[in-house]
Every structure is written in structure tokens, then in C-alpha cells.
Coordinates of C-alpha atoms in Angstrom, one line a residue:
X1 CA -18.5 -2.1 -24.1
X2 CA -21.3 -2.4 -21.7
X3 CA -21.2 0.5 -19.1
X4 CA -22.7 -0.8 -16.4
X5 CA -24.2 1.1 -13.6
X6 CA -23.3 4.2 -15.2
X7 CA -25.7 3.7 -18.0
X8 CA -28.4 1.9 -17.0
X9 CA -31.6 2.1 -18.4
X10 CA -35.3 3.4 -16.8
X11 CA -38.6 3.3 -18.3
X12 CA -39.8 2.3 -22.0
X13 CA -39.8 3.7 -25.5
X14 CA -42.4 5.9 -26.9
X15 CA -42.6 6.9 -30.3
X16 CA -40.0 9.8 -31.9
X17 CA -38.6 9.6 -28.0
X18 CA -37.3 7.4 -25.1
X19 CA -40.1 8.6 -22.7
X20 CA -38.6 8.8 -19.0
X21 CA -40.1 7.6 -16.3
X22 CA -43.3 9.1 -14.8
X23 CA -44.1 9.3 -11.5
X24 CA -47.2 10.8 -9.3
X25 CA -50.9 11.5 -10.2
X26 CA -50.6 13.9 -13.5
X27 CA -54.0 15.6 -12.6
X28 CA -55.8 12.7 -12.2
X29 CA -59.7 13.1 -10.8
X30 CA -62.6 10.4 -10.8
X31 CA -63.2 11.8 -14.6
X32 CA -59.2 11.5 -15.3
X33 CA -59.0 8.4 -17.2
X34 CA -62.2 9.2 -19.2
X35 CA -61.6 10.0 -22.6
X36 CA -64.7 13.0 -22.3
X37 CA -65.1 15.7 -21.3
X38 CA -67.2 17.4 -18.4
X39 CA -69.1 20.2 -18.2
X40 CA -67.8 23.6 -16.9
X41 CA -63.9 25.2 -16.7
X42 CA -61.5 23.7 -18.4
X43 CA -59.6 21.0 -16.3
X44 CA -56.4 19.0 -16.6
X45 CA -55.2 15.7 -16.3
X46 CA -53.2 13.1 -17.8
X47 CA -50.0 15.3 -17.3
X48 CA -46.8 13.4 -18.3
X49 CA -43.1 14.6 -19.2
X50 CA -41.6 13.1 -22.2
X51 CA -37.7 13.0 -22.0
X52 CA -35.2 10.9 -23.3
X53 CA -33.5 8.6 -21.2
X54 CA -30.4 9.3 -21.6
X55 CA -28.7 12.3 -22.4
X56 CA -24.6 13.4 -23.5
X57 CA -23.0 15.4 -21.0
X58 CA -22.7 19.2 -21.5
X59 CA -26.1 18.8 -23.7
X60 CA -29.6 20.6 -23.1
X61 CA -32.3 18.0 -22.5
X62 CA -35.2 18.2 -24.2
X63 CA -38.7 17.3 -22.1
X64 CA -42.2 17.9 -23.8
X65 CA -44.9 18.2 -21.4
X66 CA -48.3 17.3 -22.4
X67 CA -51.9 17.6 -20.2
X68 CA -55.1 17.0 -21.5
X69 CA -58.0 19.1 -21.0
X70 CA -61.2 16.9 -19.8
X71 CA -62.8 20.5 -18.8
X72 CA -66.2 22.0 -20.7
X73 CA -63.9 25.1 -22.0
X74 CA -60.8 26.2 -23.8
X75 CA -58.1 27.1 -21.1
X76 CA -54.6 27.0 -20.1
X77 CA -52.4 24.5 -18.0
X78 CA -49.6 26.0 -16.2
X79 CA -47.1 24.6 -13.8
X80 CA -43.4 24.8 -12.5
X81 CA -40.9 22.6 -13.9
X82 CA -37.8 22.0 -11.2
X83 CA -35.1 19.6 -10.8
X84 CA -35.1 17.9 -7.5
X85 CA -31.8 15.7 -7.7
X86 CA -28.9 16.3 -10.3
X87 CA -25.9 18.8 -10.6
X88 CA -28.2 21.8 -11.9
X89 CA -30.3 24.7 -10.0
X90 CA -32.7 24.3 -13.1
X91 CA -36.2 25.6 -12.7
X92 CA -38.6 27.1 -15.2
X93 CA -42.3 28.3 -15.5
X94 CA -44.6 26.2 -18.1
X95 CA -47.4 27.7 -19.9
X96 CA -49.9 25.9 -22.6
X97 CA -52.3 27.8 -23.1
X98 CA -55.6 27.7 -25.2
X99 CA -56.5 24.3 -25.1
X100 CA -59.5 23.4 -26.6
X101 CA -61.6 20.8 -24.4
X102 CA -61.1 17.1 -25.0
X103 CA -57.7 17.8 -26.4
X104 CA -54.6 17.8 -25.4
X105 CA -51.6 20.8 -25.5
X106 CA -47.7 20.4 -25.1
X107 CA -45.0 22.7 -24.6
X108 CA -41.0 22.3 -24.7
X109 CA -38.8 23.3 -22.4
X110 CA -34.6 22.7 -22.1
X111 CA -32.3 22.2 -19.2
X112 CA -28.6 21.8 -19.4
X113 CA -27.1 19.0 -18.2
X114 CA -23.0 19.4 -17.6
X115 CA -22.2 16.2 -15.5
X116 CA -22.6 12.8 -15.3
X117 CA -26.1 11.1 -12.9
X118 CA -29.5 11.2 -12.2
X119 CA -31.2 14.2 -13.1
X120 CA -35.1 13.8 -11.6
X121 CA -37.2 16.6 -12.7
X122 CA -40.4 17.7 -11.1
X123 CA -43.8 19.7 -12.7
X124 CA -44.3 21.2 -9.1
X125 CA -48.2 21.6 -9.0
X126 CA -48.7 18.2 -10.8
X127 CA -46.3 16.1 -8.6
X128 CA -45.2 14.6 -11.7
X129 CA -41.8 13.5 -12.2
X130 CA -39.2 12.1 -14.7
X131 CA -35.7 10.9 -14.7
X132 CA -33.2 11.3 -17.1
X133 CA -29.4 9.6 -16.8
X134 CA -26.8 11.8 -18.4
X135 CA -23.8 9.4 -19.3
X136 CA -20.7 9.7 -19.0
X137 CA -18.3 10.8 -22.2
X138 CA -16.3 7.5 -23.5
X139 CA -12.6 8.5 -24.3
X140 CA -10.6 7.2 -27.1
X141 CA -7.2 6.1 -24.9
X142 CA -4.5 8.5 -25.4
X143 CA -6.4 11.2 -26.3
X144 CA -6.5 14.2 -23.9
X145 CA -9.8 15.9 -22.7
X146 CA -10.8 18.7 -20.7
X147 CA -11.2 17.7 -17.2
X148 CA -12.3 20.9 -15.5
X149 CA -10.3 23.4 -13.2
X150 CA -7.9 24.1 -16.5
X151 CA -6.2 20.3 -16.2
X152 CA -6.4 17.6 -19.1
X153 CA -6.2 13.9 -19.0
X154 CA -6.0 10.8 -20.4
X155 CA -5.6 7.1 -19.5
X156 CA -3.0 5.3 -22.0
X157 CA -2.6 1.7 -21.0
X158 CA -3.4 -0.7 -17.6
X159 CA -1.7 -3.6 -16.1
X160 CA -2.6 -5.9 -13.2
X161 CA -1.0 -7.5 -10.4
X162 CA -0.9 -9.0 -6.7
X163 CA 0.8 -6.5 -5.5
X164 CA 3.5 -3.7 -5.0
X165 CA 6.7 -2.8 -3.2
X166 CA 7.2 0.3 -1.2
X167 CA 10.1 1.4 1.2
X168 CA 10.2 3.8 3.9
X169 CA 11.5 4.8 6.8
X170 CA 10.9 3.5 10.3
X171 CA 12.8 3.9 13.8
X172 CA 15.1 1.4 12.5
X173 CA 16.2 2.8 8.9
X174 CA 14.5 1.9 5.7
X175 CA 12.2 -1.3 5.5
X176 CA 10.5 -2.5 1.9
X177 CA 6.8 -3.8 2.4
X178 CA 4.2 -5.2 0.0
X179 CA 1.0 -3.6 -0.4
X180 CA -1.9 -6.2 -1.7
X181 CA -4.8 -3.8 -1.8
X182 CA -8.4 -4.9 -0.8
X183 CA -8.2 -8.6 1.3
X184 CA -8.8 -11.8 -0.2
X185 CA -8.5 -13.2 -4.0
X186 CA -11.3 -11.6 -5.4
X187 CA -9.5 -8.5 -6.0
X188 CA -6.3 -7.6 -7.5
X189 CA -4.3 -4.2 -8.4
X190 CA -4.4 -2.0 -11.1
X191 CA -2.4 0.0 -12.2
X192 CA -3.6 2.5 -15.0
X193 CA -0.6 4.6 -17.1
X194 CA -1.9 8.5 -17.6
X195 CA -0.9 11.4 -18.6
X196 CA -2.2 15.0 -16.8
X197 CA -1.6 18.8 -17.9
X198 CA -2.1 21.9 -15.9
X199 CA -3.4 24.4 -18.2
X200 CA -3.9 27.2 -15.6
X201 CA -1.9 29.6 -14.0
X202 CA -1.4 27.7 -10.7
X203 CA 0.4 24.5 -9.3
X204 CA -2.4 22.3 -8.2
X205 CA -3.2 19.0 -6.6
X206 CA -5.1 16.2 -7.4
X207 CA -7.7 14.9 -5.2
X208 CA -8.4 11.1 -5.2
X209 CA -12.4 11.9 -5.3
X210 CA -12.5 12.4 -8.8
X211 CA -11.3 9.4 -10.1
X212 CA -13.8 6.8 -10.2
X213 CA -13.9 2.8 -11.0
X214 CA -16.2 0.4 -11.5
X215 CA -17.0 -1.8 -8.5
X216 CA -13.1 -1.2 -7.1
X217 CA -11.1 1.2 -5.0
X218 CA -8.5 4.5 -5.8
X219 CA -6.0 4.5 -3.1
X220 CA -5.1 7.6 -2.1
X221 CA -2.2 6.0 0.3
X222 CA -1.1 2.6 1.0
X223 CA -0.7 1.3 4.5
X224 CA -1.3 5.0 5.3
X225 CA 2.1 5.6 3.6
X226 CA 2.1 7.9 0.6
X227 CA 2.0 6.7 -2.7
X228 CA 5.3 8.0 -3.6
X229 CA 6.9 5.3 -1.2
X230 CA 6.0 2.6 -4.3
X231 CA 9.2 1.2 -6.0
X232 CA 9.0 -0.2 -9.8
X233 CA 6.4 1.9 -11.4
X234 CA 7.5 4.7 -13.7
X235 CA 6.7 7.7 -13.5
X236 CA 4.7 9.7 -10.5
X237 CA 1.1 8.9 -8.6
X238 CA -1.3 11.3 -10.0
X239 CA -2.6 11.5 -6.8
X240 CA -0.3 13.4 -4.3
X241 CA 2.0 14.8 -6.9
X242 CA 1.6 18.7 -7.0
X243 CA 1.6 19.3 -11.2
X244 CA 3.1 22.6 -11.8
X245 CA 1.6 25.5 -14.5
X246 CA 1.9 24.1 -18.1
X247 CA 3.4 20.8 -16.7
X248 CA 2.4 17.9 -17.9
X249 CA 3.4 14.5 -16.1
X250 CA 3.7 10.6 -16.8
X251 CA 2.0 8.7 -14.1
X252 CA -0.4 6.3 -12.6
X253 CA -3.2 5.8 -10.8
X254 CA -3.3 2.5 -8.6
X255 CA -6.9 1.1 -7.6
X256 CA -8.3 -2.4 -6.2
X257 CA -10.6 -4.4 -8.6
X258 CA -13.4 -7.4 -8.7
X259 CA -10.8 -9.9 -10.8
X260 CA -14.3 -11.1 -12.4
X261 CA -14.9 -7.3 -14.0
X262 CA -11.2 -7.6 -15.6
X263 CA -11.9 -11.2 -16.5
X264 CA -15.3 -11.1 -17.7
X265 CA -16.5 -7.4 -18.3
X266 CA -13.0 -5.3 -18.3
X267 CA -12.6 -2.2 -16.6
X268 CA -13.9 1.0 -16.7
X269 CA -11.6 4.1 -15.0
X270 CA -13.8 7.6 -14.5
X271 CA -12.9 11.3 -13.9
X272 CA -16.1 13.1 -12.3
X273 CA -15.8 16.8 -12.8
X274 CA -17.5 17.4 -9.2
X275 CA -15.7 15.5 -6.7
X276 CA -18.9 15.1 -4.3
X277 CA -20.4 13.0 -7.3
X278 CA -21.4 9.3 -7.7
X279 CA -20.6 9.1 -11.6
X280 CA -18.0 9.8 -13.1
X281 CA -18.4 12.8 -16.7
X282 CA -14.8 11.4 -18.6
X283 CA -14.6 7.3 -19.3
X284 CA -11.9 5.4 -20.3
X285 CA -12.7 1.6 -20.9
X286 CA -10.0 -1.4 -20.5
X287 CA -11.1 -4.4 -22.3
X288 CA -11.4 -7.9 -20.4
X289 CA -7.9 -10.0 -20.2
X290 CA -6.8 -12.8 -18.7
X291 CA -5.0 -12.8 -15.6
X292 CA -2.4 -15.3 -14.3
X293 CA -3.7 -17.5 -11.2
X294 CA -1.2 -17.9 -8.3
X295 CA -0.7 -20.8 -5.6
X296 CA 1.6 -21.5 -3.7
X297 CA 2.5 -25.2 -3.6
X298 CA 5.2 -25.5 -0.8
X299 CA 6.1 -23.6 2.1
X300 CA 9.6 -24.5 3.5
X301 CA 11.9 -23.1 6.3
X302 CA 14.7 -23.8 8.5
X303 CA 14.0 -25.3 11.7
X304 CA 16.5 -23.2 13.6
X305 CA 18.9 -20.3 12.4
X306 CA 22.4 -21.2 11.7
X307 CA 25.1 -18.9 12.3
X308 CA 22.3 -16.3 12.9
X309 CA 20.9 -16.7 9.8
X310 CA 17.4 -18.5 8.5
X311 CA 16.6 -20.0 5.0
X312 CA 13.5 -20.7 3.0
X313 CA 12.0 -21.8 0.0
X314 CA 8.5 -21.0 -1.6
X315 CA 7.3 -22.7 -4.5
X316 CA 4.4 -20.3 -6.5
X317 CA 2.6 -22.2 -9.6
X318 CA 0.6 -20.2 -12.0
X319 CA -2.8 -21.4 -12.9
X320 CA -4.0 -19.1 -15.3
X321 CA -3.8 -18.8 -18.7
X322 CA -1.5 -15.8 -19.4
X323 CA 2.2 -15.5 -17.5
X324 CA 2.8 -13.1 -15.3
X325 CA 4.9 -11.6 -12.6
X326 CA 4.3 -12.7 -9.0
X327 CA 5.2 -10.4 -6.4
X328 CA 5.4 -12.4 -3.0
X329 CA 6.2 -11.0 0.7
X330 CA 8.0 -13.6 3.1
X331 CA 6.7 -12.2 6.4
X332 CA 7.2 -12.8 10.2
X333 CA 5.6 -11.8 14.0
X334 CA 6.8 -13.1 17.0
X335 CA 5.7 -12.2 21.0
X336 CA 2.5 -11.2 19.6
X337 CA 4.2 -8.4 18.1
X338 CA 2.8 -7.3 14.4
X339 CA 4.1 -9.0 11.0
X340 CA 7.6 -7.8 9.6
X341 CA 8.7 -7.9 6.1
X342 CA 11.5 -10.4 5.8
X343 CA 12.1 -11.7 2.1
X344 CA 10.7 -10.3 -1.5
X345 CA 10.0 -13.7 -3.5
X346 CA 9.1 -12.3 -7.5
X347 CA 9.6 -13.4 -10.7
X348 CA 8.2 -14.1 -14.1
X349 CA 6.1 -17.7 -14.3
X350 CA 4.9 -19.3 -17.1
X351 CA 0.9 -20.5 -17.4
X352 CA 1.1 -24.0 -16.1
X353 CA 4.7 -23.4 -14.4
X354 CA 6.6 -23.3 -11.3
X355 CA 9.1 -21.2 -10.1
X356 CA 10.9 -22.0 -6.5
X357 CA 12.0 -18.8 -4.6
X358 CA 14.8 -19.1 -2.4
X359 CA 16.0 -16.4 0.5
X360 CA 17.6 -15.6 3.6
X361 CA 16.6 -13.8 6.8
X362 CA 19.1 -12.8 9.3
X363 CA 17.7 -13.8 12.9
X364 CA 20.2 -14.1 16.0
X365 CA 18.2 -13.6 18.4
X366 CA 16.5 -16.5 20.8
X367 CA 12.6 -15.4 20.3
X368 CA 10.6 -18.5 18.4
X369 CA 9.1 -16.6 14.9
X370 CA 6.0 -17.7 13.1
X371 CA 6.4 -16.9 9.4
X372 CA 3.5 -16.6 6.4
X373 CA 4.2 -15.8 2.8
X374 CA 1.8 -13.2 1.0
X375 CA -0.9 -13.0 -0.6
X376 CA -1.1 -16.7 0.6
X377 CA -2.1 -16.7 4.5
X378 CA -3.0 -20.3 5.0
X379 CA 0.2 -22.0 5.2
X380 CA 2.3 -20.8 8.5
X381 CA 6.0 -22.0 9.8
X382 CA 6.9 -21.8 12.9
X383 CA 11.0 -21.2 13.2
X384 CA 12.3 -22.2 17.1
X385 CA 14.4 -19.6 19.3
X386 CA 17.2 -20.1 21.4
X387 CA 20.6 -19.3 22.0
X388 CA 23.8 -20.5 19.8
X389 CA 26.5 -22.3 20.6
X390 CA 29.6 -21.3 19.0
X391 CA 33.6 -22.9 18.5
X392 CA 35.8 -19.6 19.2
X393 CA 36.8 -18.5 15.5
X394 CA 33.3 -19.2 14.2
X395 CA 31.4 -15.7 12.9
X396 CA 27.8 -15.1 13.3
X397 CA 25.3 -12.4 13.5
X398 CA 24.3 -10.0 16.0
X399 CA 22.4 -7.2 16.4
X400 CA 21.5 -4.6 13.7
X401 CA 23.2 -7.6 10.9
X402 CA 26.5 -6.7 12.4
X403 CA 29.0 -10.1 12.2
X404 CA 30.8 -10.9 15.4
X405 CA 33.5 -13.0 15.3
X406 CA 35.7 -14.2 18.9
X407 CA 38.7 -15.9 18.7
X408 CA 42.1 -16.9 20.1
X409 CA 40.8 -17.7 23.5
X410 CA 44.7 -17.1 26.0
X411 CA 44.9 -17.6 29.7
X412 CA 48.1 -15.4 32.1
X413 CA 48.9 -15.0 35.2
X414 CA 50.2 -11.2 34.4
X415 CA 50.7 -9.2 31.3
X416 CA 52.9 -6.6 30.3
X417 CA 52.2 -2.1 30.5
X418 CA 53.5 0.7 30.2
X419 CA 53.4 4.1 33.0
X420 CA 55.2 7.2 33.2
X421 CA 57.8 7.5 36.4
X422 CA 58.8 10.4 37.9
X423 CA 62.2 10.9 39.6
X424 CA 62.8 13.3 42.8
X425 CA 64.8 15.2 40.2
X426 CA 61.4 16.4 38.2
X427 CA 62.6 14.1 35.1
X428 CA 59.9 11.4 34.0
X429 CA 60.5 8.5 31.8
X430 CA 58.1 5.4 30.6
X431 CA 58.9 2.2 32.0
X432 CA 57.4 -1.2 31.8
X433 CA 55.0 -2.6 34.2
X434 CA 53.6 -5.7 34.9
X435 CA 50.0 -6.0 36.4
X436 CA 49.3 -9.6 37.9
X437 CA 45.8 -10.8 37.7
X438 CA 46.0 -11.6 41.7
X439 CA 46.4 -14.8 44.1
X440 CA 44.2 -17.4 42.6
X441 CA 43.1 -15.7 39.2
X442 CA 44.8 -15.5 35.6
X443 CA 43.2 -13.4 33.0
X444 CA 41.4 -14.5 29.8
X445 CA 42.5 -13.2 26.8
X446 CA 39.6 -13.4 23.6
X447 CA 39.9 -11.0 20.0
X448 CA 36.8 -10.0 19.0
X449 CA 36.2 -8.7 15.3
X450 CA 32.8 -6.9 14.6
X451 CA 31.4 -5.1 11.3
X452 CA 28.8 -2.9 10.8
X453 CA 26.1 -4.4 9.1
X454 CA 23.9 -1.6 7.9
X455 CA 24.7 2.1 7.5
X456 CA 24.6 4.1 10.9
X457 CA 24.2 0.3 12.4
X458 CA 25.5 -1.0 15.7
X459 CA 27.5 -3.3 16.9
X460 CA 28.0 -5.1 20.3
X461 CA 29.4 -3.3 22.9
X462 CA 32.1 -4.2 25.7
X463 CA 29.3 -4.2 28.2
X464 CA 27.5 -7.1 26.4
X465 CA 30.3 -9.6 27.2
X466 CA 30.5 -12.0 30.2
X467 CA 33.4 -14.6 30.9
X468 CA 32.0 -18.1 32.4
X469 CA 34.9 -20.1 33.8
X470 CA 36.0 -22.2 36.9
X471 CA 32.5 -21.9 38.4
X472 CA 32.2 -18.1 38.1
X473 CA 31.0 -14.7 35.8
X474 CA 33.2 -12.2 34.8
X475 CA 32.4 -9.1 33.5
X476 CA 35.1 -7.4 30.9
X477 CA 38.1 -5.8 32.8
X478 CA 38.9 -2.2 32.7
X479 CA 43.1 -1.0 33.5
X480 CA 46.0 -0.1 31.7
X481 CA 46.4 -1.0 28.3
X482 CA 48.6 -4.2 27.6
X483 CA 51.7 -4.0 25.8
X484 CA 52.4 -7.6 26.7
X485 CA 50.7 -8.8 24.9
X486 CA 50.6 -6.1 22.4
X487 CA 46.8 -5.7 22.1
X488 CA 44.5 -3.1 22.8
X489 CA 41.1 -3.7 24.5
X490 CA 38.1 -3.9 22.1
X491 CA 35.3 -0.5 22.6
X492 CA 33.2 -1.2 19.7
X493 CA 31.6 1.3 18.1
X494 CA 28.3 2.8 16.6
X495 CA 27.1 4.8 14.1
X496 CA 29.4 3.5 11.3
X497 CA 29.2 2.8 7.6
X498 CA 28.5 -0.4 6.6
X499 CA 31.6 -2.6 6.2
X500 CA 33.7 -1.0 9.2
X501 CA 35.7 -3.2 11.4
X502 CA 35.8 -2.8 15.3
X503 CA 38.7 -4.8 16.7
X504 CA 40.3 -5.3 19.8
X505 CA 40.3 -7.3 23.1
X506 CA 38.2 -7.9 26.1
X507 CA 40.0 -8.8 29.1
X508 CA 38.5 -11.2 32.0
X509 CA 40.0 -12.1 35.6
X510 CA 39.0 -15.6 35.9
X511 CA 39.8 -18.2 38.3
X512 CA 42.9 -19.7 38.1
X513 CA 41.8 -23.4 38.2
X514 CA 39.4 -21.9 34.9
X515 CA 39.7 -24.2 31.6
X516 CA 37.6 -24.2 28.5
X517 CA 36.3 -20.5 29.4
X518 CA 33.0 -19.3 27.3
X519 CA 32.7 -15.7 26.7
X520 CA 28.7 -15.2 25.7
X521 CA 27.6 -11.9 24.5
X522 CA 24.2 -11.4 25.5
X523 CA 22.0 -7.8 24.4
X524 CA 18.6 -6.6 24.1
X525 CA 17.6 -4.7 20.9
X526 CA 14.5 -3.7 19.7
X527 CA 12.6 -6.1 21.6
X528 CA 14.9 -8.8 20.8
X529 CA 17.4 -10.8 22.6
X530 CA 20.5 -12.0 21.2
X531 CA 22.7 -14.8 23.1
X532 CA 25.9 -16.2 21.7
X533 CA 28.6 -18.6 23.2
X534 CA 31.8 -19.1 22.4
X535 CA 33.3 -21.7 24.2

């Protein structure tokens, strides 16, 4: 396979040898490119290297240096042969000596090369140079290799998609988000299975500057979260994972890549023994493969929540060639505030068919939303706010996905307690009580039924509850506890596992003249604003 940048070429052939590429005067005087000689000391010219162009890593390259002697005399060209760029302090005296004039004397030297570049070498006095490219070593897939620093790796398989899941946790609990890599269509995700060892005596980590690809990126994090946040891959990120001694893991490596080098050239994935290096020294190639080709077709949403809850519908076609799985994020933003994850739409699609994702959001609160559906960005929804209005036994949402249900609206003049009355004697004894709502009011009886909607999750508290009736508010009422009716008044609570019931009654002094009462919770959380009726 074609390696790319990595391997290519400089200068032309010569015989027995790739000749690298000369650069600078090689001795040359007014005589230099004369084929005689002139009289006097012997002088030199027409000084060249002759290397190969390529070399393996971990061999010695090879360079002949030749200068011709265009002096009167027999004598001796000597120089200094130095590397100016590449990952080696080589540098080494060069002697040839007793050089007949008119002819021309060579000498050999050898400098190890142990990682992958440009090596440009330099004959000091003659400001001559050559370059030779060391190329990285291809690697069978599966098969473990040396990697340096006592670890071992390989690269076993690669897939390719639009994106990946993660979950974390935020000031709200945990929240799943979809990480797409590099912007736009031109690149998608890979994911590249390998296997690592840790050969030495200490736990180590990997650093995300020694894997290298082709045109593409190696995240190191995602959204600045770690990479152990992604869901659905097996086994660990090789990068971030501490490897203990003698362990050997199963994991991955995810990058961003040009979908024309999968499509068209494949994909090459690198190791580069020196992390401050361009080039990777290990290689393992991934032949080209069709991808599948997503759009999304239709965009649809409700036009308001009902019963605190929105709906959609996105319809994805694949283009391509190949099926695949589409991993889709239903997003929202609303008061300017940044984009929230609200639905996962994913499946498996045919080439050529189309699948129709359905979900659910849970929204009771009166801000107007604005929703997108990734990796697609064009097509937007706008959802409308506002408060609901709700028949008393109806059930909705409220904050934190509790459901908040108010029913059995009742109107009295007075209602039944009992108190503790003490006698002159010292004797006490309970006794019922009534407490009358005054001149002109009755009170307002409503049951309220809430459930926690997420673990540790909230749910509406007394305070959040106003009475609107005969003209005026009402705020809950606080006194003794009625036994007459037999209820007791409704404290909600916080903090709860999901599924618990708070239940009780609030309690309103209304006017007397009051009919068809409403009772509208109303709360700020989390820079939203529910506001419910009942009525």
C-alpha cells in the first residue's frame, strides 16, 4: 500500500545505488567542471555523497563520498561528515587519501539510523549535503512489536463511524452526549482495536504523542472529558489507561480521519518511538472500504409540549454503498444558553434505506427551545413555551422529570382538629376542634400526588403553590392538622429514589364567593421556569 508522506521519494537513481540528493558547491572552482587538471597541489572538487534514499529503521546507512582531484599532485581530501537534522548525534572524520591527479578517490562511512524521518547529512568543509528518509517498519496486524520503553503493540482491526456516546457527570446528575470528532463531513471516526503489553518493571502511561495517523487526529479527550467516559466500545482507551507490569490490555485508540483516505487510499495508524517526532517507526495499514453515506430526510417536532412532554421524528437515509450504524444526537438551546443533549436516534440502515427515529423529551417549563439533530446542522425546529393548562386529575411533569398530579379540588367553611386540653386538676385529654376559615372565606381543599423522577431528584415544594379564586392569591395555609377531613397537608420532599410518592394536601383560605378555584404551581430550576394550572 502506498505510504504516503511517510515514504516519499527525493532525488534520482545512480547506478549500484539510489543517490540522495546533493546540495551545495562540492569544491567547485573556475577549473571545477573541467575534466583536467592544473598545475600545482593537489585540489578537490566535484565532492558528492552517494546514499540510498531510503533506508529500514534500526539499520546503518551506507554513504560513499567521492571528490576528484583536478590538482597537479597526488594528495588527500579530508572533511567532516555530520548530521544536521534527524534523531542521531552522528558525526565522523573522512579521510581519502593518495589521490592521484585527474582521478577521483572514495571512502565509506556508516551511521545508524533508529527512527523514522529525515536524516540530512553534511561534509562540513564542502557544504555538501544529502538526505536520506528512513521509513517506517510495516506491521503484519496482530502481530506484536517492540515499541520502546519495554511496551509492545499491535493494531488488530478498525471500524468507522459518525460518532460516539459518552456520559458523565454534571451539576445535575449524569447526562449522555455524542462526540462527532473534527467538524464537517469530510471526516469521520475511527476506531482502531489494539492490544498493548508492559514488559518492564513499572506501571506506565501512554502518551497520545506517539500514535500517529495519516492526515487525521488522536484524541487524547473528547469535549475535554476523558476517554473513559465513551459508552459501547469494548475494552479500555490506550490512551489514559495506566497498564500495569506484565499486563497486557484489549483496547482502542479513537482518531478523526479525511473520509477520502478511508475511501480511496485506506488508513495508515503509526507508533513513533520518540514522541517529539513527525514520523511515526511502527506502521499498521488499513485497507480502503466503503463507508455508509448519511442524510437526514425529515426533521419533525411537536409544536408545543403536551402534558410536559415533547415528541419527534427524524428520518436518516443511507447513501452509501455498505450499511452501517448511524449514531444521531437530538439536541436543544434555548435563552441563548449552550446546546443540551435531548434524544439518542441510532440504528442499523440498509444502503439505499430509511429508518425513522422516534423519541421523547420531557420539557415543562414555558421557555421556547430551538432543536437540531447531529451530525446534520442545517435543519432547525423551533418548539414554542408557555404555560399549561390543566383539568384537576390530569398528571404532568415538573421539575427534575418529577410527575405532579392535583386533584379533588373541595371548598368548607371550617374543618375538623384535634388539641390537647388541660383541666385545673393537672389532667389533659385530646379533644376535637374546629378551626373556621373566618367571615367571608372558606378553605380550598386540592390532593397533590408527586414522584420522583430521577434518583436524588426533586419535586415541587409547598411553597411553589398559589390558589387563584374570587378575585384573589392565596398562598398555602399553615395550622393544625385536619382530622376533618382526615388528610394531612402535603411537604413534599427531596432527595428521593426514583419512583417515591409525596402525598398530601395544600390548604388555601379563599374567598367565600370563590368558584372554579385554580391552584398553579409555578418554580424556577436550573434556569427554567415551570408554570402549571389546574383549574
Amino acid at each position: 500500500m502506498q505510504r504516503r508522506r511517510y515514504l516519499a521519494l527525493c532525488g534520482t537513481a545512480a547506478a549500484g545505488l539510489l543517490a540522495g540528493c546533493n546540495e551545495g558547491p562540492g569544491g567547485n572552482s573556475d577549473s571545477a567542471n573541467q575534466q583536467g587538471t592544473v598545475e600545482g597541489p593537489a585540489q578537490f572538487n566535484n565532492v558528492l555523497i552517494n546514499a540510498p534514499q531510503q533506508a529500514a529503521i534500526g539499520s546503518e546507512v551506507e554513504m560513499t563520498i567521492t571528490a576528484r582531484n583536478f590538482g597537479g599532485e597526488t594528495g588527500s581530501y579530508t572533511d567532516r561528515i555530520v548530521t544536521v537534522d534527524g534523531d542521531t548525534d552522528f558525526a565522523q572524520d573522512v579521510s581519502i587519501g593518495d589521490v592521484p591527479a585527474g582521478q577521483t578517490g572514495e571512502t565509506t562511512v556508516k551511521a545508524k539510523v533508529n527512527s523514522a524521518g529525515d536524516y540530512r547529512f553534511k561534509l562540513e568543509e564542502a557544504e555538501v549535503f544529502t538526505t536520506v528518509q528512513v521509513t517506517a517498519e510495516a506491521v503484519e496486524l496482530g502481530k506484536m512489536v517492540d515499541v520502546g520503553n519495554n511496551l509492545q503493540l499491535t493494531f488488530t482491526d478498525a471500524s468507522f463511524q459518525n460518532g460516539v456516546y459518552y456520559r458523565y457527570v454534571d451539576n445535575v446528575g449524569y447526562t449522555t452526549d455524542m462526540f462527532t470528532g473534527q467538524q464537517g463531513n469530510k471526516y469521520i471516526l475511527g476506531v482502531f482495536r489494539a492490544k498493548m503489553k508492559n514488559a518492564g518493571s513499572q506501571e506506565t502511561l501512554i502518551l497520545p504523542d506517539q500514535f500517529k495517523i495519516d492526515g487525521g487526529t488522536v484524541h487524547a479527550t473528547i469535549d475535554g472529558k476523558p476517554l473513559t467516559t465513551v459508552e459501547g466500545l469494548d475494552g479500555k482507551p490506550l490512551l489514559g489507561s495506566p497498564i500495569k507490569s506484565g499486563e497486557t490490555i484489549d483496547g482502542w485508540v479513537l482518531a478523526s480521519i479525511p473520509v477520502e483516505n478511508v475511501n480511496k487510499n485506506g488508513v495508515d495508524i503509526g507508533w513513533a518511538l520518540n514522541k517529539n517526532s513527525d514520523s511515526p517507526d511502527r506502521l499498521w495499514s488499513f485497507p480502503p472500504r466503503a463507508l455508509p453515506d448519511w442524510q437526514q430526510l425529515e426533521f419533525r417536532l411537536s409544536e408545543k409540549s403536551s402534558d410536559g412532554m415533547l415528541s419527534g421524528e427524524v428520518t436518516i437515509r443511507n447513501q452509501g454503498q455498505v450499511e452501517g450504524t448511524f449514531y444521531g444526537l437530538a439536541e436543544f438551546h434555548y435563552k441563548g444558553i449552550g446546546w443540551e443533549p435531548g434524544a439518542y436516534p441510532t440504528g442499523t440502515i440498509a444502503p439505499g434505506a430509511t429508518k425513522t427515529f422516534s423519541f421523547e423529551y420531557a420539557w415543562p417549563y414555558v421557555q421556547q427551545t430551538e432543536w437540531r439533530v447531529q451530525p446534520f446542522e442545517g435543519k432547525r425546529q423551533i418548539v414554542e413555551g408557555g404555560p399549561q393548562s390543566l383539568s384537576y386529575g390530569d398528571q404532568t411533569l415538573g421539575i427534575d422529570g418529577s410527575q405532579i398530579r392535583l386533584s379533588n379540588p373541595r371548598l368548607m367553611n371550617s374543618y375538623g382538629y384535634t388539641a390537647t386540653d388541660s383541666s385545673n386538676s393537672g389532667t389533659s385529654q385530646q379533644v376535637t376542634k374546629r378551626r373556621e376559615a373566618g367571615q367571608g372565606k372558606r378553605f380550598l381543599f386540592v390532593d397533590v400526588e408527586a414522584t420522583v423522577g430521577t434518583e436524588g431528584g426533586q419535586v415541587p415544594m409547598p411553597s411553589t403553590f398559589v390558589a387563584e379564586a374570587g378575585g384573589s392569591t392565596a398562598k398555602p395555609f399553615t395550622g393544625p392538622t385536619p382530622t376533618d377531613p382526615d388528610v394531612s397537608f402535603y411537604s413534599g420532599a427531596n432527595g428521593g429514589k426514583k419512583g417515591d410518592k409525596s402525598k398530601g394536601t395544600l390548604v388555601f383560605v379563599v374567598p367565600a364567593s370563590a368558584s372554579n378555584p385554580t391552584v398553579t404551581y409555578k418554580e424556577d430550576f436550573n434556569l427554567r421556569t415551570t408554570e402549571i394550572s389546574w383549574q
